[in-house]
Amino acid sequence: SAVISQKPSRDICQRGTSLTIQCQVDSQVTMMFWYRQQPGQSLTLIATANQGSEATYESGFVIDKFPISRPNLTFSTLTVSNMSPEDSSIYLCSVITGPNQPQHFGDGTRLSIL
Amino acid sequence: SQQGEEDPQALSIQEGENATMNCSYKTSINNLQWYRQNSGRGLVHLILIRSNEREKHSGRLRVTLDTSKKSSSLLITASRAADTASYFCATDARGGGSNYKLTFGKGTLLTVNP
């Protein structure tokens, strides 16, 4: 399975600042996704990172708040903009190589906003 | 959107006992996947079962799928303290435009006592 490196693993940020999370895969993958896991909750899909074009966002998530880039088939970034304490969550990237294949996840970025 | 539901929400057992977790979902699926998450870290993929499969095994894990009841179960046999974690099911919905997006259940917190 693909090896996924996610950076940073954790961060503590000030209110109003922005943080960019990186996701690097060791092989080309078909799809990359970004999920959020709020404290004590399950995972919610933020968006699908599309290679070379704008990401596809799920209901409740907007590009201005969560800009995403995917310049190639192995790398993507998620920025959490103008952070507030409500953004304190674990953010995870995931990848899939094809239909009916396992979707694998990075180790996540644990983000705390003061 | 469909939402998986696991039960029980929490399960506490003794080492050596079997643990069974259940998952229900609402719409037709391509596949269902089970994941483990230790202490708010990344998700570890356990098993993927396709919609045309009824049972799958991997080591001490056994997964069943009943598409008529829209439900799945994960059985961990001869549990160990190291199995203590949260377990999530996730479904990949059938139908055009799903693009392999996963919808996660709320999870079961399994505690295995030594």
CSV table of C-alpha atoms in Angstrom, one decimal, chain A residues 30-31 33 35 37 40-45 48 58 90 92 96 98-108 110, chain B residues 3 30-31 33 35 37 39-45 48 50-51 88 92 98-107:
chain,number,residue,atom,x,y,z
A,30,THR,CA,-5.9,8.2,-8.4
A,31,MET,CA,-7.6,10.3,-5.8
A,33,PHE,CA,-9.0,13.5,-0.1
A,35,TYR,CA,-11.0,14.8,6.1
A,37,GLN,CA,-12.1,14.8,12.7
A,40,GLY,CA,-14.5,12.9,20.0
A,41,GLN,CA,-16.2,12.7,16.6
A,42,SER,CA,-16.0,10.6,13.5
A,43,LEU,CA,-14.4,11.7,10.2
A,44,THR,CA,-16.1,14.2,7.8
A,45,LEU,CA,-14.9,14.7,4.3
A,48,THR,CA,-11.5,15.9,-3.0
A,58,GLU,CA,-18.4,19.0,0.4
A,90,ILE,CA,-7.4,16.3,13.5
A,92,LEU,CA,-6.2,13.7,7.7
A,96,ILE,CA,-6.9,5.6,-3.2
A,98,GLY,CA,-8.6,2.7,-8.0
A,99,PRO,CA,-12.1,1.3,-7.6
A,100,ASN,CA,-12.8,-1.1,-4.8
A,101,GLN,CA,-9.3,-0.5,-3.4
A,102,PRO,CA,-8.6,0.3,0.2
A,103,GLN,CA,-8.5,4.0,1.0
A,104,HIS,CA,-5.4,4.7,3.1
A,105,PHE,CA,-4.8,7.5,5.5
A,106,GLY,CA,-1.9,9.6,6.7
A,107,ASP,CA,-1.2,9.8,10.4
A,108,GLY,CA,-3.1,13.1,10.6
A,110,ARG,CA,-3.6,17.5,15.3
B,3,GLN,CA,-24.3,7.9,7.5
B,30,ASN,CA,-19.7,-0.5,-3.7
B,31,ASN,CA,-17.8,-1.6,-0.6
B,33,GLN,CA,-14.2,-0.7,4.9
B,35,TYR,CA,-10.5,1.0,10.2
B,37,GLN,CA,-7.7,4.4,15.2
B,39,SER,CA,-5.7,7.5,20.6
B,40,GLY,CA,-6.7,10.1,18.0
B,41,ARG,CA,-3.9,9.2,15.5
B,42,GLY,CA,-4.2,8.2,11.9
B,43,LEU,CA,-6.5,5.5,10.6
B,44,VAL,CA,-5.2,2.0,10.0
B,45,HIS,CA,-7.0,0.1,7.2
B,48,LEU,CA,-12.4,-3.9,2.7
B,50,ARG,CA,-17.1,-5.6,-1.6
B,51,SER,CA,-20.9,-5.5,-2.0
B,88,PHE,CA,-14.9,2.8,12.4
B,92,ASP,CA,-18.2,3.9,-0.5
B,98,SER,CA,-19.4,9.1,-5.8
B,99,ASN,CA,-15.7,9.2,-6.7
B,100,TYR,CA,-14.7,6.8,-3.9
B,101,LYS,CA,-15.7,9.2,-1.2
B,102,LEU,CA,-16.1,7.5,2.2
B,103,THR,CA,-18.9,8.1,4.7
B,104,PHE,CA,-17.8,7.2,8.2
B,105,GLY,CA,-19.8,5.8,11.1
B,106,LYS,CA,-19.5,7.2,14.5
B,107,GLY,CA,-17.2,4.5,15.7
